[in-house]
């Protein structure tokens, strides 16, 4: 659980820095958060590509549930599920991960492969 001041400070970071925060936080906690209501929250890029929205903590997901996805609830899934199931599925379905959207920013949308590499690199750094 993170406090309101930390939430405000992190939300104000530029999208690339929020992406770095996401990678470090998810690697450390082993947990990823999405929004769910009869299906996971998806967004669309300007070109129509679907984006699977995810956050490093429940509090950040909840911010978007109050605006873009009213009625959706934060739901956790494991880093293992992200790496072994979700990223391959996103790749297969031509969807992108949407990392750390905020009410004022669309966040970062790396390829599933790039997100995997960044998370695995961070996990290697954490393991002595």
mmCIF file of C-alpha atoms in Angstrom:
data_model
loop_
_atom_site.group_PDB
_atom_site.id
_atom_site.type_symbol
_atom_site.label_atom_id
_atom_site.label_comp_id
_atom_site.label_asym_id
_atom_site.label_seq_id
_atom_site.Cartn_x
_atom_site.Cartn_y
_atom_site.Cartn_z
ATOM 1 C CA UNK A 1 0.000 0.000 0.000
ATOM 2 C CA UNK A 2 1.333 3.411 -0.909
ATOM 3 C CA UNK A 3 0.259 6.730 0.562
ATOM 4 C CA UNK A 4 -1.603 9.528 -1.213
ATOM 5 C CA UNK A 5 1.454 11.794 -1.410
ATOM 6 C CA UNK A 6 3.495 9.090 -3.148
ATOM 7 C CA UNK A 7 0.615 8.451 -5.566
ATOM 8 C CA UNK A 8 0.498 12.167 -6.451
ATOM 9 C CA UNK A 9 4.272 12.369 -6.906
ATOM 10 C CA UNK A 10 4.475 9.309 -9.167
ATOM 11 C CA UNK A 11 1.439 10.299 -11.266
ATOM 12 C CA UNK A 12 3.148 13.632 -12.026
ATOM 13 C CA UNK A 13 6.216 11.900 -13.484
ATOM 14 C CA UNK A 14 6.612 11.882 -17.283
ATOM 15 C CA UNK A 15 5.356 8.658 -18.914
ATOM 16 C CA UNK A 16 8.868 7.178 -19.502
ATOM 17 C CA UNK A 17 9.695 7.581 -15.800
ATOM 18 C CA UNK A 18 6.359 6.025 -14.820
ATOM 19 C CA UNK A 19 7.262 3.098 -17.093
ATOM 20 C CA UNK A 20 10.559 2.656 -15.226
ATOM 21 C CA UNK A 21 8.686 2.848 -11.916
ATOM 22 C CA UNK A 22 6.255 0.182 -13.178
ATOM 23 C CA UNK A 23 9.056 -2.202 -14.178
ATOM 24 C CA UNK A 24 10.917 -1.824 -10.867
ATOM 25 C CA UNK A 25 7.780 -2.009 -8.706
ATOM 26 C CA UNK A 26 6.280 -5.019 -10.500
ATOM 27 C CA UNK A 27 9.599 -6.882 -10.438
ATOM 28 C CA UNK A 28 9.911 -6.210 -6.694
ATOM 29 C CA UNK A 29 6.297 -7.006 -5.738
ATOM 30 C CA UNK A 30 5.527 -9.761 -8.253
ATOM 31 C CA UNK A 31 2.081 -8.196 -8.768
ATOM 32 C CA UNK A 32 0.474 -6.321 -11.656
ATOM 33 C CA UNK A 33 -2.873 -4.517 -11.527
ATOM 34 C CA UNK A 34 -5.522 -4.166 -14.210
ATOM 35 C CA UNK A 35 -9.120 -3.006 -14.204
ATOM 36 C CA UNK A 36 -11.899 -5.542 -14.576
ATOM 37 C CA UNK A 37 -15.679 -5.499 -15.135
ATOM 38 C CA UNK A 38 -17.050 -8.345 -17.262
ATOM 39 C CA UNK A 39 -13.648 -8.261 -18.982
ATOM 40 C CA UNK A 40 -10.369 -6.411 -18.680
ATOM 41 C CA UNK A 41 -10.156 -2.687 -19.392
ATOM 42 C CA UNK A 42 -8.877 -1.989 -22.881
ATOM 43 C CA UNK A 43 -8.030 1.301 -24.535
ATOM 44 C CA UNK A 44 -7.428 2.192 -28.184
ATOM 45 C CA UNK A 45 -4.499 3.908 -29.807
ATOM 46 C CA UNK A 46 -5.246 6.509 -32.469
ATOM 47 C CA UNK A 47 -4.640 3.844 -35.133
ATOM 48 C CA UNK A 48 -7.232 1.539 -33.546
ATOM 49 C CA UNK A 49 -4.751 -0.871 -31.931
ATOM 50 C CA UNK A 50 -6.174 -2.245 -28.681
ATOM 51 C CA UNK A 51 -4.163 -1.681 -25.515
ATOM 52 C CA UNK A 52 -4.390 -3.754 -22.308
ATOM 53 C CA UNK A 53 -4.104 -1.256 -19.440
ATOM 54 C CA UNK A 54 -1.957 -2.174 -16.411
ATOM 55 C CA UNK A 55 -0.489 -0.496 -13.352
ATOM 56 C CA UNK A 56 2.069 -1.282 -10.614
ATOM 57 C CA UNK A 57 -0.324 -0.708 -7.681
ATOM 58 C CA UNK A 58 -4.038 -0.808 -6.938
ATOM 59 C CA UNK A 59 -4.132 2.921 -6.114
ATOM 60 C CA UNK A 60 -2.941 3.928 -9.605
ATOM 61 C CA UNK A 61 -5.459 1.635 -11.303
ATOM 62 C CA UNK A 62 -8.223 3.063 -9.120
ATOM 63 C CA UNK A 63 -7.451 6.599 -10.409
ATOM 64 C CA UNK A 64 -8.399 5.523 -13.917
ATOM 65 C CA UNK A 65 -11.398 3.510 -12.718
ATOM 66 C CA UNK A 66 -12.842 6.765 -11.454
ATOM 67 C CA UNK A 67 -12.476 8.464 -14.829
ATOM 68 C CA UNK A 68 -11.923 6.470 -18.011
ATOM 69 C CA UNK A 69 -13.315 3.153 -16.805
ATOM 70 C CA UNK A 70 -16.005 4.020 -14.301
ATOM 71 C CA UNK A 71 -17.478 0.875 -12.756
ATOM 72 C CA UNK A 72 -14.308 -1.170 -13.275
ATOM 73 C CA UNK A 73 -12.520 -2.520 -10.209
ATOM 74 C CA UNK A 74 -8.766 -2.960 -9.714
ATOM 75 C CA UNK A 75 -7.812 -6.623 -9.940
ATOM 76 C CA UNK A 76 -4.361 -8.106 -9.364
ATOM 77 C CA UNK A 77 -2.559 -10.790 -11.296
ATOM 78 C CA UNK A 78 0.916 -12.142 -10.817
ATOM 79 C CA UNK A 79 4.074 -11.201 -12.654
ATOM 80 C CA UNK A 80 4.365 -14.903 -13.559
ATOM 81 C CA UNK A 81 0.928 -14.764 -15.213
ATOM 82 C CA UNK A 82 1.965 -11.620 -17.086
ATOM 83 C CA UNK A 83 5.144 -13.215 -18.400
ATOM 84 C CA UNK A 84 3.848 -16.725 -19.118
ATOM 85 C CA UNK A 85 0.258 -16.077 -20.228
ATOM 86 C CA UNK A 86 -0.727 -12.462 -20.857
ATOM 87 C CA UNK A 87 2.242 -11.185 -22.871
ATOM 88 C CA UNK A 88 2.174 -14.179 -25.272
ATOM 89 C CA UNK A 89 -1.607 -13.691 -25.658
ATOM 90 C CA UNK A 90 -1.213 -9.972 -26.335
ATOM 91 C CA UNK A 91 1.467 -10.760 -28.929
ATOM 92 C CA UNK A 92 -0.769 -13.349 -30.597
ATOM 93 C CA UNK A 93 -3.787 -11.007 -30.654
ATOM 94 C CA UNK A 94 -1.799 -7.926 -31.803
ATOM 95 C CA UNK A 95 -2.599 -5.989 -28.621
ATOM 96 C CA UNK A 96 -0.136 -3.787 -26.770
ATOM 97 C CA UNK A 97 0.461 -3.481 -23.055
ATOM 98 C CA UNK A 98 -0.577 -0.031 -21.840
ATOM 99 C CA UNK A 99 1.735 0.788 -18.985
ATOM 100 C CA UNK A 100 0.678 3.231 -16.306
ATOM 101 C CA UNK A 101 -2.024 5.383 -17.848
ATOM 102 C CA UNK A 102 -3.167 8.290 -15.743
ATOM 103 C CA UNK A 103 -6.235 10.495 -16.145
ATOM 104 C CA UNK A 104 -4.006 12.947 -18.058
ATOM 105 C CA UNK A 105 -1.644 10.613 -19.952
ATOM 106 C CA UNK A 106 -1.908 7.511 -22.093
ATOM 107 C CA UNK A 107 1.271 6.112 -20.539
ATOM 108 C CA UNK A 108 3.752 3.982 -22.476
ATOM 109 C CA UNK A 109 2.779 1.264 -24.957
ATOM 110 C CA UNK A 110 5.781 -1.004 -25.532
ATOM 111 C CA UNK A 111 5.572 -4.191 -27.540
ATOM 112 C CA UNK A 112 4.882 -7.290 -25.431
ATOM 113 C CA UNK A 113 8.435 -8.448 -26.240
ATOM 114 C CA UNK A 114 10.051 -5.219 -25.026
ATOM 115 C CA UNK A 115 8.069 -5.278 -21.786
ATOM 116 C CA UNK A 116 9.176 -8.884 -21.222
ATOM 117 C CA UNK A 117 12.839 -7.986 -21.775
ATOM 118 C CA UNK A 118 12.632 -4.974 -19.441
ATOM 119 C CA UNK A 119 10.947 -7.007 -16.680
ATOM 120 C CA UNK A 120 13.352 -9.937 -17.038
ATOM 121 C CA UNK A 121 16.336 -7.548 -16.976
ATOM 122 C CA UNK A 122 15.013 -5.963 -13.781
ATOM 123 C CA UNK A 123 14.417 -9.378 -12.198
ATOM 124 C CA UNK A 124 18.032 -10.336 -12.989
ATOM 125 C CA UNK A 125 19.279 -7.117 -11.369
ATOM 126 C CA UNK A 126 17.293 -7.903 -8.214
ATOM 127 C CA UNK A 127 18.585 -11.464 -7.920
ATOM 128 C CA UNK A 128 22.186 -11.534 -6.644
#
